[in-house]
mmCIF file of N, CA, C and O in Angstrom:
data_model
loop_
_atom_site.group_PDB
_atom_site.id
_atom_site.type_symbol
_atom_site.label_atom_id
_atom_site.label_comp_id
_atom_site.label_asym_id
_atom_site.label_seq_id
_atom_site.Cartn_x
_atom_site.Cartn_y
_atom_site.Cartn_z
ATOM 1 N N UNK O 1 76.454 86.764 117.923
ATOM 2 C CA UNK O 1 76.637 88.089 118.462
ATOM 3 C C UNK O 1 76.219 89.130 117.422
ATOM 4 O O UNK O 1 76.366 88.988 116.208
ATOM 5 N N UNK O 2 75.686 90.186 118.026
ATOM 6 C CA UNK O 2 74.828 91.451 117.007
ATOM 7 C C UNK O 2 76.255 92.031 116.351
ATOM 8 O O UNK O 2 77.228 91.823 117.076
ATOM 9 N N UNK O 3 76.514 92.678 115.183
ATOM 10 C CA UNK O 3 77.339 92.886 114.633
ATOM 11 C C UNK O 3 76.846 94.846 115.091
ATOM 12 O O UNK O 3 75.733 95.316 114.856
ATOM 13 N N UNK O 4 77.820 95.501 115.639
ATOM 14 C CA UNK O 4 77.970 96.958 115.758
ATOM 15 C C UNK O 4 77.930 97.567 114.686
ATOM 16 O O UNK O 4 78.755 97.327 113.804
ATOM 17 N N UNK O 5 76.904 98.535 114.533
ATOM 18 C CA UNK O 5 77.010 99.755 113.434
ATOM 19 C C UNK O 5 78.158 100.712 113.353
ATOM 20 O O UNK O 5 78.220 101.642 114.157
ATOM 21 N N UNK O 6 78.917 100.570 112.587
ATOM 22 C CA UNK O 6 79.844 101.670 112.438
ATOM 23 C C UNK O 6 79.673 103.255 111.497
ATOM 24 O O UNK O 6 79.785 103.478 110.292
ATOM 25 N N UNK O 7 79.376 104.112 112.599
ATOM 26 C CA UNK O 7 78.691 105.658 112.379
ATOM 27 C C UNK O 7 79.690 105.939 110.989
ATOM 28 O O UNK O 7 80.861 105.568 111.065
ATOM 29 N N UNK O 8 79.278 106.498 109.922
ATOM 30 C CA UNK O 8 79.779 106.808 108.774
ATOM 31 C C UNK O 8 79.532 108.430 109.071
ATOM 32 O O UNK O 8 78.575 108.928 109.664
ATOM 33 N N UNK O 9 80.470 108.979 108.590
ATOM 34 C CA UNK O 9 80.863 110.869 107.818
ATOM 35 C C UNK O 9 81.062 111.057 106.763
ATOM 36 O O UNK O 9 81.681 110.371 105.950
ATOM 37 N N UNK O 10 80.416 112.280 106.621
ATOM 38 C CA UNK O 10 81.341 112.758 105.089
ATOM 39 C C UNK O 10 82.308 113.683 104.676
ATOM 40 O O UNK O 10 82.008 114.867 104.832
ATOM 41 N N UNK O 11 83.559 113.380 104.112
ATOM 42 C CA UNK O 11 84.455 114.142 103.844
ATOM 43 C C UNK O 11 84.440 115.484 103.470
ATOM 44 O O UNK O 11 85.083 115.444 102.421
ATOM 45 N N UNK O 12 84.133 116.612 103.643
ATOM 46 C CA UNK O 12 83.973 117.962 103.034
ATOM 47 C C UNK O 12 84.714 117.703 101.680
ATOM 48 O O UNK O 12 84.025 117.556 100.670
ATOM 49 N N UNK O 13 86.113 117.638 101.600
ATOM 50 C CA UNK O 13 86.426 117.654 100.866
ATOM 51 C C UNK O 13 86.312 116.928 99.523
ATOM 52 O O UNK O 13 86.017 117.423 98.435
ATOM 53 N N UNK O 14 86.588 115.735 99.797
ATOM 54 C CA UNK O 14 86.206 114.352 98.802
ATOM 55 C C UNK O 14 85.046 114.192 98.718
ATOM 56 O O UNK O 14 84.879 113.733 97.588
ATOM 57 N N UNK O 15 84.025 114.286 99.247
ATOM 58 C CA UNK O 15 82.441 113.737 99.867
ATOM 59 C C UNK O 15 82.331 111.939 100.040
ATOM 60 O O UNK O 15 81.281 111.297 100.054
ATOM 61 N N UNK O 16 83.592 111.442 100.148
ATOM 62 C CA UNK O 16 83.322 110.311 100.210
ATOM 63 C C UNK O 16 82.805 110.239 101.873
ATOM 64 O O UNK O 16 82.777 111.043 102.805
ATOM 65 N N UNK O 17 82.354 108.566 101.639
ATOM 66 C CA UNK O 17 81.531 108.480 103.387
ATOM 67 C C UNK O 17 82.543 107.518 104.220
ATOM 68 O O UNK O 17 83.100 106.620 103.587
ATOM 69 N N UNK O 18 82.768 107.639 105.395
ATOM 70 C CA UNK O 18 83.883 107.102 105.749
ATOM 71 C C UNK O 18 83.289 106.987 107.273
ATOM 72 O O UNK O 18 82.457 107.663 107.878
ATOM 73 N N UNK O 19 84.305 105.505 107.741
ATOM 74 C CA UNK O 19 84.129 105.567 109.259
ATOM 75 C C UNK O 19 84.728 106.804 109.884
ATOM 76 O O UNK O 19 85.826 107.242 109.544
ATOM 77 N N UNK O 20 83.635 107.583 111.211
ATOM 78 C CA UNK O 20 84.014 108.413 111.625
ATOM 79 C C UNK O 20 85.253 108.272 112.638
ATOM 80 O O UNK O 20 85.405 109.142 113.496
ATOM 81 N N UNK O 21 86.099 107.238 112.555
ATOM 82 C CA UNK O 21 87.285 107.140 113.139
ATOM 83 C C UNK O 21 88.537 107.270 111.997
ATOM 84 O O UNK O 21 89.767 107.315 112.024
ATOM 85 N N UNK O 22 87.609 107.298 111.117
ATOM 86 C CA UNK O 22 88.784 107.754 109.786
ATOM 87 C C UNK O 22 89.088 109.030 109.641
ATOM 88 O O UNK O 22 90.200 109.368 109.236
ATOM 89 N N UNK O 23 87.990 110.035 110.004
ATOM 90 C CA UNK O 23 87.942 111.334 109.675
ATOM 91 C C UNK O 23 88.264 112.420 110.863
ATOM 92 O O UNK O 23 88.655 111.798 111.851
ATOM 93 N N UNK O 24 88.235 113.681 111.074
ATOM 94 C CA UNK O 24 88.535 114.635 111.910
ATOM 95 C C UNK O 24 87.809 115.674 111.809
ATOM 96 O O UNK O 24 87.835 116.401 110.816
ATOM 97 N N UNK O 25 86.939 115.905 113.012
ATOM 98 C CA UNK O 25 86.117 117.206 113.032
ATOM 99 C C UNK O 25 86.605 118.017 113.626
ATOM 100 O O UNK O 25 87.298 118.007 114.643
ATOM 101 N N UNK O 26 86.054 119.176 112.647
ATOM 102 C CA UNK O 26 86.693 120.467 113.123
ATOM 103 C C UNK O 26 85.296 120.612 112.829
ATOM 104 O O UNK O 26 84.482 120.196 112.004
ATOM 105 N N UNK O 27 85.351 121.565 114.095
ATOM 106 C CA UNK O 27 83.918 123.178 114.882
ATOM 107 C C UNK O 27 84.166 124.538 114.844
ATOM 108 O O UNK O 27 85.270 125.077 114.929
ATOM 109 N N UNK O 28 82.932 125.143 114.694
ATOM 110 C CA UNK O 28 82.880 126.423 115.066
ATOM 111 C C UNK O 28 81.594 126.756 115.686
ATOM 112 O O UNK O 28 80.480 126.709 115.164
ATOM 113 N N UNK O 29 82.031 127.226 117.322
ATOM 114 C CA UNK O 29 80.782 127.550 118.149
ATOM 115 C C UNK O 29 80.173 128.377 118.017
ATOM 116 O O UNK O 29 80.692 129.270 117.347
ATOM 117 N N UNK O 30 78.752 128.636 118.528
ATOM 118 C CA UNK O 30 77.800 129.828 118.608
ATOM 119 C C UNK O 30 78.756 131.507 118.912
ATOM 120 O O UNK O 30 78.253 132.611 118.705
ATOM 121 N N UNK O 31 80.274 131.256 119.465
ATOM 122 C CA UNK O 31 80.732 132.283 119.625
ATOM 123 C C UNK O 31 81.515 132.455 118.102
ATOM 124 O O UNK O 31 81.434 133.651 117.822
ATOM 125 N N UNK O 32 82.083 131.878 117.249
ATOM 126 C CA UNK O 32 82.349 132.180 115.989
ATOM 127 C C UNK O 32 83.810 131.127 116.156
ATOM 128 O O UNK O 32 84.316 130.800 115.082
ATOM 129 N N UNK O 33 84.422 130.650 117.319
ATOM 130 C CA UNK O 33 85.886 130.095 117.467
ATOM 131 C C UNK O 33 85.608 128.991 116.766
ATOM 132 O O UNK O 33 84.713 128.249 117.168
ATOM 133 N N UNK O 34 86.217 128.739 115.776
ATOM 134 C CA UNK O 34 86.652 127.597 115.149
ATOM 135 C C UNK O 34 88.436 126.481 115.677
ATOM 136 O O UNK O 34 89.617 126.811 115.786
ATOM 137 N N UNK O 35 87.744 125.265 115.844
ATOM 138 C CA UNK O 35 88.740 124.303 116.909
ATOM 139 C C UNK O 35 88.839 123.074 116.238
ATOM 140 O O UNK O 35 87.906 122.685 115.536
ATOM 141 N N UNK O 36 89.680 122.540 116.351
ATOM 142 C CA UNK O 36 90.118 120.941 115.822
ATOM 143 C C UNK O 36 89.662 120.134 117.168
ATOM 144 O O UNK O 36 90.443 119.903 118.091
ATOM 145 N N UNK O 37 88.353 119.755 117.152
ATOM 146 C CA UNK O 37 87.562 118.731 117.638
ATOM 147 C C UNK O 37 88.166 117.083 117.950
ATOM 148 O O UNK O 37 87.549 116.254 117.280
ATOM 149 N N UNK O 38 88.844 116.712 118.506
ATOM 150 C CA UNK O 38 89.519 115.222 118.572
ATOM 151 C C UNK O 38 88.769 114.121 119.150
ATOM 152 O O UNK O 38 89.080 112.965 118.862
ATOM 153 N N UNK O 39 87.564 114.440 120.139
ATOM 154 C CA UNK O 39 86.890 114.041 120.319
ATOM 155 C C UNK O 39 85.595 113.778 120.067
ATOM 156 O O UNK O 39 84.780 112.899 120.347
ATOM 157 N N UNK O 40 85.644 115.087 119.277
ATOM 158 C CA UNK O 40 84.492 114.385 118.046
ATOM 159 C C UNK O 40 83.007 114.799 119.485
ATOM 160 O O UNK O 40 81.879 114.315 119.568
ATOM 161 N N UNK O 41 83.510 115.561 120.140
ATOM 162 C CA UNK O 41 81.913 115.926 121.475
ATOM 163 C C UNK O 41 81.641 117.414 120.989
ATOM 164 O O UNK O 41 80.603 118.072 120.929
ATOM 165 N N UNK O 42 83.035 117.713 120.647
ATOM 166 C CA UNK O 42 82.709 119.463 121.178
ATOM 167 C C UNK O 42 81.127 120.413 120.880
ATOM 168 O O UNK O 42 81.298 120.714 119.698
ATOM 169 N N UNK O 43 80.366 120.749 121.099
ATOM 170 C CA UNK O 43 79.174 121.635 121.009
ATOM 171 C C UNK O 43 79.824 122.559 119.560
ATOM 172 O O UNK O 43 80.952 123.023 119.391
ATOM 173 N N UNK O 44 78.508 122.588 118.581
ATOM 174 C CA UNK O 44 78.639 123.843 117.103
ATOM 175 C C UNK O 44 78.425 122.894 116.294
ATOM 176 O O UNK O 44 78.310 121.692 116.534
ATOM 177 N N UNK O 45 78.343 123.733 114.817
ATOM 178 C CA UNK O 45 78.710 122.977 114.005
ATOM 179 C C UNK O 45 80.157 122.554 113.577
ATOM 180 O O UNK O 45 81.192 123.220 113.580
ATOM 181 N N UNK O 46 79.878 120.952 113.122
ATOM 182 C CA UNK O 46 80.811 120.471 112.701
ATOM 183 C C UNK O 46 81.152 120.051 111.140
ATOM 184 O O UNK O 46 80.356 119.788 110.238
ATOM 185 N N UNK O 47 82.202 120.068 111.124
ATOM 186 C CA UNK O 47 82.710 119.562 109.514
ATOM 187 C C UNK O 47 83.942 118.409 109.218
ATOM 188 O O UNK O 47 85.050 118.593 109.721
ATOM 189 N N UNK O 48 83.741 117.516 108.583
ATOM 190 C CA UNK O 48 84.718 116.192 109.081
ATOM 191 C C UNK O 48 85.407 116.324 108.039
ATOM 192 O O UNK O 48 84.695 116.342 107.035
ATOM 193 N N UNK O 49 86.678 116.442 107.802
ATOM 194 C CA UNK O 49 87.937 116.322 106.990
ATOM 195 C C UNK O 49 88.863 114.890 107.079
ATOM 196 O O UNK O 49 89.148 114.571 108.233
ATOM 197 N N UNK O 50 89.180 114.326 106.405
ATOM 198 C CA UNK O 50 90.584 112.520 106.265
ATOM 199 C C UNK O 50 91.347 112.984 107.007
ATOM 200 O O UNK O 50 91.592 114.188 107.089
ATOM 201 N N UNK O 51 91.664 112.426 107.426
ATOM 202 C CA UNK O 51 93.126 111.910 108.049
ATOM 203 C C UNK O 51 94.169 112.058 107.034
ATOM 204 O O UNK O 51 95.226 111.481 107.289
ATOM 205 N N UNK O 52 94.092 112.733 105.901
ATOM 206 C CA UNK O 52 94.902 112.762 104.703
ATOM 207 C C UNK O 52 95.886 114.384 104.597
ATOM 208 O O UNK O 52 95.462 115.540 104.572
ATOM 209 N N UNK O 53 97.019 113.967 104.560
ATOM 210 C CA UNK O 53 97.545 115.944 104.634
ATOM 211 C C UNK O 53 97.183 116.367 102.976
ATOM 212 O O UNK O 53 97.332 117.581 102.842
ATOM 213 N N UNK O 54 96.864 115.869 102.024
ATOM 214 C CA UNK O 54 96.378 116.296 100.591
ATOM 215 C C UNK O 54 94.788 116.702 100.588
ATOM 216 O O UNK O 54 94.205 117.427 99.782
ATOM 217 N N UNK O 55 94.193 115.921 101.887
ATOM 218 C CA UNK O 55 92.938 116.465 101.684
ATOM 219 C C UNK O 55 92.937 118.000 102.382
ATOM 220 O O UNK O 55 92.316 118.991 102.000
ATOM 221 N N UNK O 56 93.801 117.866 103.478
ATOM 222 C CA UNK O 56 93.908 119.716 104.278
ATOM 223 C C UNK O 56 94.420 120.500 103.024
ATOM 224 O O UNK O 56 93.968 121.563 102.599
ATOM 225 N N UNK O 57 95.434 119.777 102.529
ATOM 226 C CA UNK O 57 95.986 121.015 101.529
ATOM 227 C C UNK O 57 94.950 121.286 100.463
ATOM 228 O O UNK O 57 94.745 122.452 100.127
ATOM 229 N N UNK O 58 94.350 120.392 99.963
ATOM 230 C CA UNK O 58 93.084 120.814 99.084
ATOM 231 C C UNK O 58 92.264 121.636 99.527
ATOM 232 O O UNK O 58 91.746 122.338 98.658
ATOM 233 N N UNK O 59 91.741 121.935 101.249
ATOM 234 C CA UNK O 59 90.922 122.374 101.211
ATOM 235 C C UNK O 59 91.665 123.876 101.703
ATOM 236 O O UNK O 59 91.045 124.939 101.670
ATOM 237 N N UNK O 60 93.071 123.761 102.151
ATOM 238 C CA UNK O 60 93.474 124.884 102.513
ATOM 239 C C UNK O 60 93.485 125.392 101.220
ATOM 240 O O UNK O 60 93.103 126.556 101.344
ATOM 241 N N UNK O 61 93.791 125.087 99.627
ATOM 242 C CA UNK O 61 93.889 126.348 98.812
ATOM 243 C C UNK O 61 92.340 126.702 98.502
ATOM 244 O O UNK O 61 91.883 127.830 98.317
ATOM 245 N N UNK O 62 91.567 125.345 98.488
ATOM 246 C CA UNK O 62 90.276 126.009 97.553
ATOM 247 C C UNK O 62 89.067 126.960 99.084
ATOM 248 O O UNK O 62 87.890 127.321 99.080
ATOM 249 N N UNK O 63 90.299 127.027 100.267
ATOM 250 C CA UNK O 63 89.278 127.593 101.680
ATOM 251 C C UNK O 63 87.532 126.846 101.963
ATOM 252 O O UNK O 63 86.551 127.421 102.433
ATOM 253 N N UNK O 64 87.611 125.908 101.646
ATOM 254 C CA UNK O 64 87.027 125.050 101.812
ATOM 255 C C UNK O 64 85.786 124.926 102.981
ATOM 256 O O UNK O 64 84.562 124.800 102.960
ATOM 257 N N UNK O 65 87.036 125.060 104.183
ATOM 258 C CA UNK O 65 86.153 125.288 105.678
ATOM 259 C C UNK O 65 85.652 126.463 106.214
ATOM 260 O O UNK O 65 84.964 126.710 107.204
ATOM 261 N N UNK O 66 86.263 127.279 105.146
ATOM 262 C CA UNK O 66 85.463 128.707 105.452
ATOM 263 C C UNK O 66 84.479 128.960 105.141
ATOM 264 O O UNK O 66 83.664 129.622 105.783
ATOM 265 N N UNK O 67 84.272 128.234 103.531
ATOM 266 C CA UNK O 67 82.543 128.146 103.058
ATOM 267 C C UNK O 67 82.021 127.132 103.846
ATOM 268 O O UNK O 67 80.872 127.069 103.409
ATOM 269 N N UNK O 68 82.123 126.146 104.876
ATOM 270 C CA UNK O 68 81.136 125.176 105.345
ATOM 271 C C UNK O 68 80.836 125.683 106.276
ATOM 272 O O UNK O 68 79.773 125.451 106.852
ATOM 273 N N UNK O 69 81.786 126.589 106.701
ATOM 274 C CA UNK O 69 81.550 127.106 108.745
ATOM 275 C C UNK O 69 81.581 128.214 108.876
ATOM 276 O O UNK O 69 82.033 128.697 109.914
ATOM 277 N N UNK O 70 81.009 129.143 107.651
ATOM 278 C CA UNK O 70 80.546 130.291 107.447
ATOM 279 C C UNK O 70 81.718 131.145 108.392
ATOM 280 O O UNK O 70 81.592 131.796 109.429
ATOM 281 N N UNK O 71 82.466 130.946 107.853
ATOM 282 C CA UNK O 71 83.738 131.795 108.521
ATOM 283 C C UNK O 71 85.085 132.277 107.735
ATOM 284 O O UNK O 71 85.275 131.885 106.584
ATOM 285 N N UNK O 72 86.173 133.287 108.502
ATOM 286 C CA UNK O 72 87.119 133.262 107.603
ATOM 287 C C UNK O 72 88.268 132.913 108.613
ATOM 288 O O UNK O 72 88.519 133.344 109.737
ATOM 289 N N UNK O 73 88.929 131.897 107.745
ATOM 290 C CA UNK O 73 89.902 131.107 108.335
ATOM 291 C C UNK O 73 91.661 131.537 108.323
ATOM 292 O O UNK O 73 92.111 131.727 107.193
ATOM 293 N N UNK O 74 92.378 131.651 109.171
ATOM 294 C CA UNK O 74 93.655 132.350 109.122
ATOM 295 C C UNK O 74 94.482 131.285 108.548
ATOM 296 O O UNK O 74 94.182 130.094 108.627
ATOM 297 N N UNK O 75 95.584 131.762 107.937
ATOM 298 C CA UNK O 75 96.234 130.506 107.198
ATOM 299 C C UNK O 75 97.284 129.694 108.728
ATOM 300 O O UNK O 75 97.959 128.669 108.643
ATOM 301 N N UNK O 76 97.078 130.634 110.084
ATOM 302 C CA UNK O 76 97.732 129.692 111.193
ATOM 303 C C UNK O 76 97.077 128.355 111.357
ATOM 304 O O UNK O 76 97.651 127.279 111.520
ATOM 305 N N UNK O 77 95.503 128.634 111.275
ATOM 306 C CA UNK O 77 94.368 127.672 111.661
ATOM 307 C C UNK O 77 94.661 126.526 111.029
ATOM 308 O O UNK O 77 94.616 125.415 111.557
ATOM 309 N N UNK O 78 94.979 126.768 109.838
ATOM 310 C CA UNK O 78 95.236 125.998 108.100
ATOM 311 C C UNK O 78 96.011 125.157 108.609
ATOM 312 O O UNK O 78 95.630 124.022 108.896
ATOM 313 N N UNK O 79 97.786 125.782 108.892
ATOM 314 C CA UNK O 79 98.738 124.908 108.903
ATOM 315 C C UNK O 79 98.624 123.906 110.342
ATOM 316 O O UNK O 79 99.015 122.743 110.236
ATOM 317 N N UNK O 80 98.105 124.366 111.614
ATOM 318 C CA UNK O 80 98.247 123.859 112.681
ATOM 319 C C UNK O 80 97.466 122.307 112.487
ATOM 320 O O UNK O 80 97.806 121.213 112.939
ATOM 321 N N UNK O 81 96.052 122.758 111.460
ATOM 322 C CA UNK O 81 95.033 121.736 110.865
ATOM 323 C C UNK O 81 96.168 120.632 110.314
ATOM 324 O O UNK O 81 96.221 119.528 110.855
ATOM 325 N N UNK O 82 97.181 121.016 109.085
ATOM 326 C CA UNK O 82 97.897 120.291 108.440
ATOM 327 C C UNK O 82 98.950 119.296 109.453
ATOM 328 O O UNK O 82 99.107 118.075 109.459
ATOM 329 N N UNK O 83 99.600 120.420 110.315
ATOM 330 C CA UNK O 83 100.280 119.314 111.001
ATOM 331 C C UNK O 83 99.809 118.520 111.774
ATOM 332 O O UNK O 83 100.446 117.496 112.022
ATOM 333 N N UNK O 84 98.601 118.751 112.358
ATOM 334 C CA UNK O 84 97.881 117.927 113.734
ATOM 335 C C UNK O 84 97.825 116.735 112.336
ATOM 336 O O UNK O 84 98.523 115.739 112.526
ATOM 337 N N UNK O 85 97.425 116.760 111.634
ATOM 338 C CA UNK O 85 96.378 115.738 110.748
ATOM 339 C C UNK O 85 97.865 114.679 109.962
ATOM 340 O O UNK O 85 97.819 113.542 109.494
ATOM 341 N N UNK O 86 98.941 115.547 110.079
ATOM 342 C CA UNK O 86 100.601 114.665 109.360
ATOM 343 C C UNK O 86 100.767 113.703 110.917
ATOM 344 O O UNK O 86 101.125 112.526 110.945
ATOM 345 N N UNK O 87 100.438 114.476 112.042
ATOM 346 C CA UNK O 87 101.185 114.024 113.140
ATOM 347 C C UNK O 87 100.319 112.789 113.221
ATOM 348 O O UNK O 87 100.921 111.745 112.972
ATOM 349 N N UNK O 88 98.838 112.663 113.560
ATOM 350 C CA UNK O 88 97.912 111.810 113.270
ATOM 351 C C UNK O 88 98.101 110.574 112.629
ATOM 352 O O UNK O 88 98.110 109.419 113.056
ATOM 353 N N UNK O 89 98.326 111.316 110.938
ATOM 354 C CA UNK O 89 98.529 109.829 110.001
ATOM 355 C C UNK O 89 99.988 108.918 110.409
ATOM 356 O O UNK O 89 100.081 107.699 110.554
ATOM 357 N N UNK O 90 101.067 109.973 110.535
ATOM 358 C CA UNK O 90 102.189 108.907 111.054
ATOM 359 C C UNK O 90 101.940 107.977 112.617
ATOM 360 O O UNK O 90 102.502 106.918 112.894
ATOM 361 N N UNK O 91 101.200 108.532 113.262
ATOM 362 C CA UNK O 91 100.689 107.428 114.532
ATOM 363 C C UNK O 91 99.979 106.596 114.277
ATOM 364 O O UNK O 91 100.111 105.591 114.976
ATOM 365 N N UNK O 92 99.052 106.562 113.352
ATOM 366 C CA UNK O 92 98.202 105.387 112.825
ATOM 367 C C UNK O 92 99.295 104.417 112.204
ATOM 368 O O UNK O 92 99.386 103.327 112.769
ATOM 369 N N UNK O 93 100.212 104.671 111.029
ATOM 370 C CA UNK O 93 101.069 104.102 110.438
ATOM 371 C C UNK O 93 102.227 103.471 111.176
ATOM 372 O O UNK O 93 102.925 102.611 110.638
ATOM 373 N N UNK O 94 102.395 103.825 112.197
ATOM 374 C CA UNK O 94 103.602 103.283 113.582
ATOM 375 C C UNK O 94 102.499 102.323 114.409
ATOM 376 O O UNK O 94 102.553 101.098 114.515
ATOM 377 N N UNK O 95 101.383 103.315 115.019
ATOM 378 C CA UNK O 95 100.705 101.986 115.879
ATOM 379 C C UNK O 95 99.596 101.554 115.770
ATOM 380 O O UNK O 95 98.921 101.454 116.795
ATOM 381 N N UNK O 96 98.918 101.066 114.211
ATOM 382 C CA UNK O 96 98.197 100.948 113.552
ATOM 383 C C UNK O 96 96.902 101.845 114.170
ATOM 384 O O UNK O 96 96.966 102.793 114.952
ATOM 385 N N UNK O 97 95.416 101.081 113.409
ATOM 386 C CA UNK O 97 94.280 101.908 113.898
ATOM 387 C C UNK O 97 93.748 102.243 115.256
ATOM 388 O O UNK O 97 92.859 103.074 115.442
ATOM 389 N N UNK O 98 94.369 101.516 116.240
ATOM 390 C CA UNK O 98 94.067 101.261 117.875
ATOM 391 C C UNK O 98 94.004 102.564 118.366
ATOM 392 O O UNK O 98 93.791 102.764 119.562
#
């Protein structure tokens, strides 16, 4: 049996390359709205952040996603980013990677 390619990303933050089921894109459309992408479809550019709450907090102090997505980011955007991404890692850790 053919062995499946697994699509690799790169971390904004870390720049490491990672399966894109490891990571989380966040967009910002041709209208300027920047969104936490879960499906990984949404239309704009995108920017892929870990599944890690140290990598949000890294990029929430050094504003990180504001220089990639040519935007300025509210610190609501920040925290909602942080908890979606805590709520995330504890569901992986309860019902593994599935």
């Amino acid at each position: 049996m053919k062995k499946r390619k697994i699509p690799l990303r790169k971390s904004i933050v870390s720049g490491e390359m990672k399966p894109k089921k490891e990571l989380i894109r966040i967009t910002r459309s041709k209208e300027g709205v920047v969104a936490i992408d879960p499906t990984g479809k949404m239309p704009g550019r995108g920017a892929y952040i870990a599944i890690e709450p140290e990598e949000v907090q890294k990029a929430w102090d050094k504003k990180i996603l504001d220089r990639v997505l040519e935007t300025t980011l509210t610190d609501a955007f920040y925290q909602e980013l942080l908890d979606y991404v805590t709520h995330q890692k504890a569901r992986r850790e309860l019902f593994g990677n599935g």
